[in-house]
Short mmCIF file of C-alpha atoms in Angstrom, two decimals:
data_model
loop_
_atom_site.label_atom_id
_atom_site.label_comp_id
_atom_site.label_asym_id
_atom_site.label_seq_id
_atom_site.Cartn_x
_atom_site.Cartn_y
_atom_site.Cartn_z
CA MET A 1 69.65 38.89 40.53
CA GLU A 2 70.79 37.43 37.36
CA PHE A 3 69.14 33.93 36.12
CA LEU A 4 65.92 35.84 37.18
CA ASP A 5 66.49 38.26 34.21
CA ARG A 6 68.10 35.43 31.60
CA TYR A 7 64.96 33.21 32.17
CA GLN A 8 63.07 36.69 31.92
CA GLN A 9 64.74 36.99 28.51
CA ILE A 10 63.92 33.75 26.75
CA VAL A 11 60.01 34.59 27.47
CA ALA A 12 60.19 37.74 26.61
CA ASP A 13 61.62 36.56 23.79
CA ALA A 14 59.28 33.12 22.89
CA ILE A 15 56.97 35.71 22.95
CA GLN A 16 57.56 37.93 20.49
CA LYS A 17 58.48 35.01 18.77
CA TYR A 18 54.68 33.47 19.01
CA THR A 19 53.51 37.25 18.89
CA PHE A 20 49.30 36.42 16.88
CA LYS A 21 49.42 37.43 13.53
CA ASP A 22 45.82 36.11 13.86
CA LYS A 23 42.65 37.45 12.60
CA PRO A 24 40.54 39.26 13.39
CA ALA A 25 42.18 41.37 14.96
CA GLU A 26 39.57 43.28 16.99
CA LEU A 27 39.60 39.57 18.62
CA TYR A 28 43.72 39.07 18.49
CA ASP A 29 45.25 42.22 19.25
CA PRO A 30 43.83 42.37 23.06
CA MET A 31 45.18 39.35 23.58
CA ASN A 32 48.85 40.91 22.20
CA TYR A 33 47.86 43.62 25.12
CA ILE A 34 47.69 42.47 27.77
CA ILE A 35 50.98 39.70 27.44
CA SER A 36 53.16 42.22 25.87
CA HIS A 37 52.83 44.46 29.00
CA GLY A 38 54.38 41.82 30.40
CA GLY A 39 54.63 42.38 34.62
CA LYS A 40 57.69 39.77 36.51
CA ARG A 41 55.98 36.67 33.45
CA LEU A 42 56.76 34.70 37.30
CA ARG A 43 54.31 31.49 36.33
CA PRO A 44 56.21 31.11 32.76
CA ILE A 45 60.30 31.27 35.16
CA MET A 46 59.22 28.91 37.57
CA VAL A 47 58.22 26.08 34.47
CA LEU A 48 61.85 25.89 32.97
CA MET A 49 63.14 27.08 36.62
CA ALA A 50 61.91 23.49 37.39
CA CYS A 51 62.80 22.09 33.71
CA ASP A 52 66.84 23.05 34.21
CA LEU A 53 67.15 22.22 37.77
CA PHE A 54 65.91 18.35 36.97
CA GLY A 55 68.46 18.66 33.80
CA GLY A 56 65.60 18.97 30.59
CA ASP A 57 65.98 20.85 28.35
CA LEU A 58 64.74 24.42 27.82
CA LYS A 59 63.70 24.57 24.66
CA GLU A 60 61.30 22.11 25.39
CA ALA A 61 59.36 23.96 28.54
CA ILE A 62 59.25 27.59 26.24
CA LYS A 63 55.95 26.63 24.68
CA PRO A 64 54.76 24.84 27.92
CA ALA A 65 55.51 27.87 29.73
CA LEU A 66 54.55 30.10 26.59
CA ALA A 67 50.81 28.44 27.31
CA ILE A 68 50.83 28.50 31.23
CA GLU A 69 51.73 32.73 30.59
CA PHE A 70 48.71 32.90 28.59
CA PHE A 71 45.71 30.45 31.05
CA HIS A 72 47.06 33.32 33.46
CA ASN A 73 46.48 36.15 31.41
CA PHE A 74 43.13 34.45 29.97
CA THR A 75 42.08 34.25 34.32
CA LEU A 76 43.28 38.21 34.72
CA ILE A 77 41.31 39.55 31.62
CA HIS A 78 38.32 37.56 33.51
CA ASP A 79 39.27 38.38 36.62
CA ASP A 80 39.00 42.37 35.33
CA ILE A 81 35.90 41.56 33.81
CA MET A 82 34.35 40.36 37.50
CA ASP A 83 35.89 42.46 39.20
CA GLU A 84 35.51 46.01 37.17
CA ALA A 85 38.70 46.49 37.33
CA PRO A 86 39.71 49.82 35.52
CA LEU A 87 43.74 49.15 36.05
CA ARG A 88 46.09 46.22 35.29
CA ARG A 89 49.76 47.01 35.44
CA ASN A 90 49.20 50.61 36.05
CA LYS A 91 47.61 49.82 32.19
CA PRO A 92 43.79 50.14 31.33
CA THR A 93 42.16 46.85 31.46
CA ILE A 94 41.00 44.88 28.03
CA HIS A 95 37.39 45.41 29.15
CA THR A 96 37.64 49.16 29.26
CA LEU A 97 39.74 49.65 26.28
CA HIS A 98 37.43 47.84 24.28
CA GLY A 99 34.31 46.12 26.42
CA ILE A 100 33.23 43.49 27.92
CA ASN A 101 32.69 41.25 24.76
CA THR A 102 36.08 41.34 23.92
CA GLY A 103 37.26 41.16 26.82
CA ILE A 104 35.58 37.84 27.51
CA LEU A 105 36.21 36.64 23.20
CA SER A 106 39.94 37.63 24.11
CA GLY A 107 39.86 35.53 27.40
CA ASP A 108 39.15 32.55 25.94
CA GLY A 109 41.14 32.50 22.85
CA LEU A 110 44.00 33.93 24.98
CA MET A 111 42.97 29.61 26.43
CA LEU A 112 42.71 27.78 23.55
CA LYS A 113 45.87 28.11 22.05
CA ALA A 114 47.23 27.80 25.71
CA TYR A 115 46.01 24.24 25.05
CA LYS A 116 47.91 23.97 21.66
CA PHE A 117 50.85 25.22 23.43
CA PHE A 118 51.38 21.91 24.11
CA GLU A 119 50.88 20.27 21.40
CA ASP A 120 54.95 19.30 20.97
CA LEU A 121 55.69 17.42 23.69
CA GLU A 122 56.10 13.73 23.46
CA PRO A 123 52.82 11.48 23.84
CA GLU A 124 53.88 10.93 28.19
CA ILE A 125 54.14 14.26 28.98
CA PHE A 126 52.11 16.18 26.82
CA LYS A 127 49.06 13.74 28.72
CA ALA A 128 50.66 13.97 31.99
CA CYS A 129 51.50 18.32 31.66
CA ILE A 130 47.47 18.83 30.09
CA ARG A 131 45.76 16.50 32.90
CA ILE A 132 48.30 18.69 35.37
CA PHE A 133 47.03 21.52 33.73
CA THR A 134 43.22 21.13 32.98
CA HIS A 135 42.83 20.12 36.69
CA THR A 136 44.96 23.33 37.79
CA GLY A 137 42.61 25.00 35.54
CA LEU A 138 39.64 23.61 37.50
CA LEU A 139 40.21 24.71 40.66
CA LEU A 140 41.29 28.04 40.06
CA CYS A 141 37.71 28.25 38.91
CA GLU A 142 36.64 27.05 41.90
CA GLY A 143 39.12 29.11 43.53
CA GLN A 144 37.44 32.46 42.02
CA GLN A 145 33.77 30.96 42.75
CA TYR A 146 34.32 31.16 45.71
CA ASP A 147 35.95 33.64 46.58
CA ILE A 148 32.48 35.24 44.65
CA ASN A 149 30.45 33.55 47.21
CA PHE A 150 32.65 35.49 50.68
CA GLU A 151 31.20 38.86 49.58
CA THR A 152 27.93 37.41 50.90
CA GLN A 153 28.96 34.88 52.86
CA GLU A 154 28.11 36.08 56.54
CA ASN A 155 30.78 33.05 57.86
CA VAL A 156 33.85 32.82 56.40
CA THR A 157 36.88 30.76 58.00
CA PHE A 158 40.00 31.65 58.31
CA ASP A 159 40.28 28.01 56.37
CA ASP A 160 38.27 28.91 53.28
CA TYR A 161 40.69 32.04 53.04
CA ILE A 162 43.40 29.04 52.64
CA ARG A 163 41.84 26.74 50.80
CA MET A 164 40.64 29.57 48.21
CA ILE A 165 44.51 31.45 47.25
CA THR A 166 45.24 27.57 47.36
CA TYR A 167 42.79 27.26 44.52
CA LYS A 168 43.65 30.87 43.38
CA THR A 169 46.40 30.88 42.69
CA GLY A 170 48.77 29.00 44.84
CA VAL A 171 48.37 25.76 42.41
CA LEU A 172 49.02 27.73 39.38
CA SER A 173 52.16 28.77 40.29
CA ALA A 174 52.87 25.40 41.88
CA SER A 175 51.96 23.63 38.11
CA SER A 176 54.00 25.76 36.75
CA PHE A 177 57.15 24.24 38.56
CA GLU A 178 55.06 20.34 38.15
CA ILE A 179 55.26 21.27 34.43
CA GLY A 180 58.24 22.28 34.11
CA ALA A 181 59.64 19.10 36.32
CA LEU A 182 58.08 16.39 33.84
CA ILE A 183 59.09 17.61 30.89
CA ALA A 184 62.77 16.93 32.36
CA LYS A 185 61.40 13.88 33.64
CA ALA A 186 62.05 14.29 37.30
CA ASN A 187 60.85 11.14 39.00
CA PHE A 188 57.38 10.72 40.75
CA LYS A 189 58.94 12.43 44.16
CA ASP A 190 60.44 14.84 43.15
CA ALA A 191 58.36 16.57 40.82
CA LYS A 192 55.16 16.50 43.73
CA ALA A 193 57.50 18.32 45.94
CA ILE A 194 58.41 20.91 43.27
CA PHE A 195 54.82 20.85 43.27
CA ASN A 196 54.13 22.01 47.05
CA PHE A 197 57.51 24.96 47.00
CA GLY A 198 55.57 26.10 43.97
CA LYS A 199 51.53 25.82 46.49
CA HIS A 200 53.40 26.72 49.76
CA ILE A 201 55.10 29.69 47.95
CA GLY A 202 52.10 31.16 45.62
CA ILE A 203 49.73 30.48 49.06
CA ALA A 204 51.99 33.38 50.57
CA PHE A 205 52.30 35.58 46.83
CA GLN A 206 48.89 35.45 47.52
CA ILE A 207 48.30 36.80 50.81
CA MET A 208 51.45 39.24 50.09
CA ASP A 209 48.79 40.39 47.12
CA ASP A 210 46.80 41.09 50.21
CA TYR A 211 48.79 43.11 52.45
CA LEU A 212 50.09 45.61 49.27
CA ASP A 213 46.53 46.21 48.81
CA VAL A 214 46.21 48.49 51.47
CA PHE A 215 49.57 48.21 52.66
CA GLY A 216 51.50 48.97 49.01
CA ASP A 217 52.69 51.77 47.37
CA GLN A 218 49.74 51.97 45.14
CA ALA A 219 51.72 53.76 42.63
CA GLN A 220 54.01 50.43 41.95
CA PHE A 221 51.40 48.37 42.82
CA GLY A 222 49.43 49.25 39.17
CA LYS A 223 46.09 48.47 41.11
CA LYS A 224 43.03 50.84 42.39
CA HIS A 225 43.88 51.50 46.34
CA ALA A 226 42.02 49.36 48.58
CA GLY A 227 40.02 47.25 45.29
CA ASP A 228 39.26 44.35 48.60
CA ILE A 229 37.62 46.56 50.59
CA TYR A 230 35.49 48.12 48.27
CA GLU A 231 34.65 44.77 46.49
CA ASN A 232 33.34 43.52 50.15
CA LYS A 233 36.56 40.84 49.24
CA LYS A 234 36.95 38.53 53.59
CA THR A 235 40.83 38.49 52.84
CA VAL A 236 42.82 37.29 55.18
CA LEU A 237 43.09 40.85 56.75
CA TYR A 238 39.83 41.33 57.60
CA LEU A 239 40.00 38.37 58.86
CA MET A 240 42.27 39.03 61.08
CA ALA A 241 41.08 41.94 61.88
CA ARG A 242 37.16 40.18 62.79
CA GLU A 243 39.19 38.22 65.05
CA HIS A 244 41.10 40.39 67.53
CA ALA A 245 38.21 43.54 66.95
CA THR A 246 36.11 45.08 69.70
CA GLU A 247 32.56 44.66 69.59
CA GLU A 248 32.15 48.19 68.50
CA GLU A 249 34.07 46.99 65.11
CA ARG A 250 33.24 43.81 63.99
CA LYS A 251 29.68 45.31 63.83
CA GLU A 252 31.03 49.11 61.57
CA LEU A 253 33.53 45.70 60.06
CA ASP A 254 30.14 44.28 59.27
CA TYR A 255 27.59 47.71 58.36
CA TRP A 256 30.81 47.82 55.71
CA TYR A 257 31.35 45.27 54.39
CA SER A 258 27.22 44.82 54.00
CA LYS A 259 27.07 47.47 50.94
CA LYS A 260 29.75 47.72 47.71
CA THR A 261 30.20 51.76 48.05
CA ASP A 262 32.72 54.08 46.86
CA ASN A 263 33.17 55.79 50.07
CA VAL A 264 36.03 56.79 51.52
CA ASP A 265 34.77 56.71 55.16
CA LYS A 266 34.51 53.03 54.70
CA VAL A 267 37.90 52.57 53.71
CA TYR A 268 39.54 54.92 55.84
CA GLY A 269 37.06 52.95 59.18
CA VAL A 270 37.79 49.82 57.97
CA GLU A 271 41.53 50.90 57.13
CA LYS A 272 41.61 52.19 60.79
CA ILE A 273 40.20 48.71 62.42
CA PHE A 274 42.85 47.19 60.12
CA ARG A 275 46.00 49.47 61.48
CA ARG A 276 44.09 48.78 65.52
CA THR A 277 44.80 45.19 65.44
CA LYS A 278 48.20 45.39 63.60
CA VAL A 279 46.45 42.52 60.85
CA ASP A 280 49.39 44.17 58.45
CA GLU A 281 51.82 43.04 61.36
CA LYS A 282 50.62 39.00 61.00
CA ALA A 283 49.63 38.58 57.91
CA LEU A 284 53.27 39.39 57.13
CA ARG A 285 54.37 36.76 59.71
CA LEU A 286 51.68 33.72 57.90
CA ILE A 287 53.75 34.99 54.78
CA GLU A 288 57.71 34.20 56.14
CA LYS A 289 55.37 30.74 57.73
CA HIS A 290 54.29 29.63 53.72
CA ASN A 291 58.01 30.70 53.22
CA GLU A 292 59.45 28.43 54.88
CA ILE A 293 56.87 25.38 54.33
CA GLY A 294 58.05 25.59 50.71
CA GLN A 295 61.29 25.78 51.90
CA SER A 296 61.01 23.11 53.73
CA TYR A 297 59.27 20.96 50.45
CA LEU A 298 62.85 22.09 48.71
CA GLU A 299 65.23 20.83 50.97
CA LYS A 300 63.44 16.76 50.12
CA ILE A 301 64.19 17.56 46.36
CA ASN A 302 67.82 15.32 46.42
CA ILE A 303 69.66 17.59 44.26
CA PRO A 304 72.85 19.56 45.11
CA GLU A 305 72.40 22.79 47.70
CA GLU A 306 73.63 25.25 45.05
CA LYS A 307 71.01 24.39 42.16
CA LYS A 308 68.53 24.72 44.41
CA LYS A 309 69.59 28.05 45.16
CA PRO A 310 67.26 30.61 42.62
CA PHE A 311 64.50 28.26 43.94
CA ALA A 312 65.22 30.34 47.47
CA GLU A 313 66.13 33.51 46.27
CA LEU A 314 63.14 33.19 44.10
CA ALA A 315 60.35 33.06 46.82
CA ASN A 316 62.68 35.69 49.50
CA TYR A 317 62.47 37.83 46.41
CA LEU A 318 59.32 37.59 46.10
CA LEU A 319 57.33 38.50 49.52
CA ARG A 320 59.62 40.80 49.82
CA ARG A 321 58.21 42.87 47.10
CA GLU A 322 56.66 45.98 47.37
CA SER A 323 54.37 46.00 43.61
#
């Protein structure tokens, strides 16, 4: 997709331009380290895409797009600390290299730098974007806490899970699109439609993440295989397996999810139940459902279909990934 390459290049050039040169290096070098790893840089691209869709000036959107990328990476640094994750994008995590204290501080630094990157916006747009950005950050923290709670909470419902991933993942994609739309001075109705498109694509993306954790190509995925099972995370795979498991299998799931262990028998036992209950197929169907809901919001925006085509292509690309 040529349009994606173009946006990725814009983001890469901006990251290069705004590399942190502040002191002390022990704080800023880790911040540059995680930002430079890149990944797909989807959220800043979403800001730029929405700004383009509504006829905005991309130059005005570049720094807010980087703000989203800085914020996203701040959450990844802290997420990795909480999960004790050794790898991120196939590279050692910051706390693994520099220790937990530096990981916490460099994450905080990225969040504060993110706020500064909204400062060039005109006052009314600045206020609107900061309001969305701050609310999104709070929802993300709530989603992360729900995720932590679920590890020890006995009864987690499907609705609980959807709320958690909406807060933890969906709203950041949604807000990225909405901020781009606001910078382009889109009307309220269209800004909310693109927000809801992003929300459902974000939900689908997280379900895909849960799916890939167990069923993906781990060499490409860049994370520890079945990390969610080790961490007792009650993902959609676990919830669907429990719903369709036999009584004996439910007892086995309860046994394994009552303890944190690196025992490979745990992963083998849980995966076997996942495969027997066909949660891989069920998860893929759920991903497609949220993709369709997202596309329905995209259709509500009164802009020529040709201009909306990259959004549908982006969603389909994200939800057919292997990593």
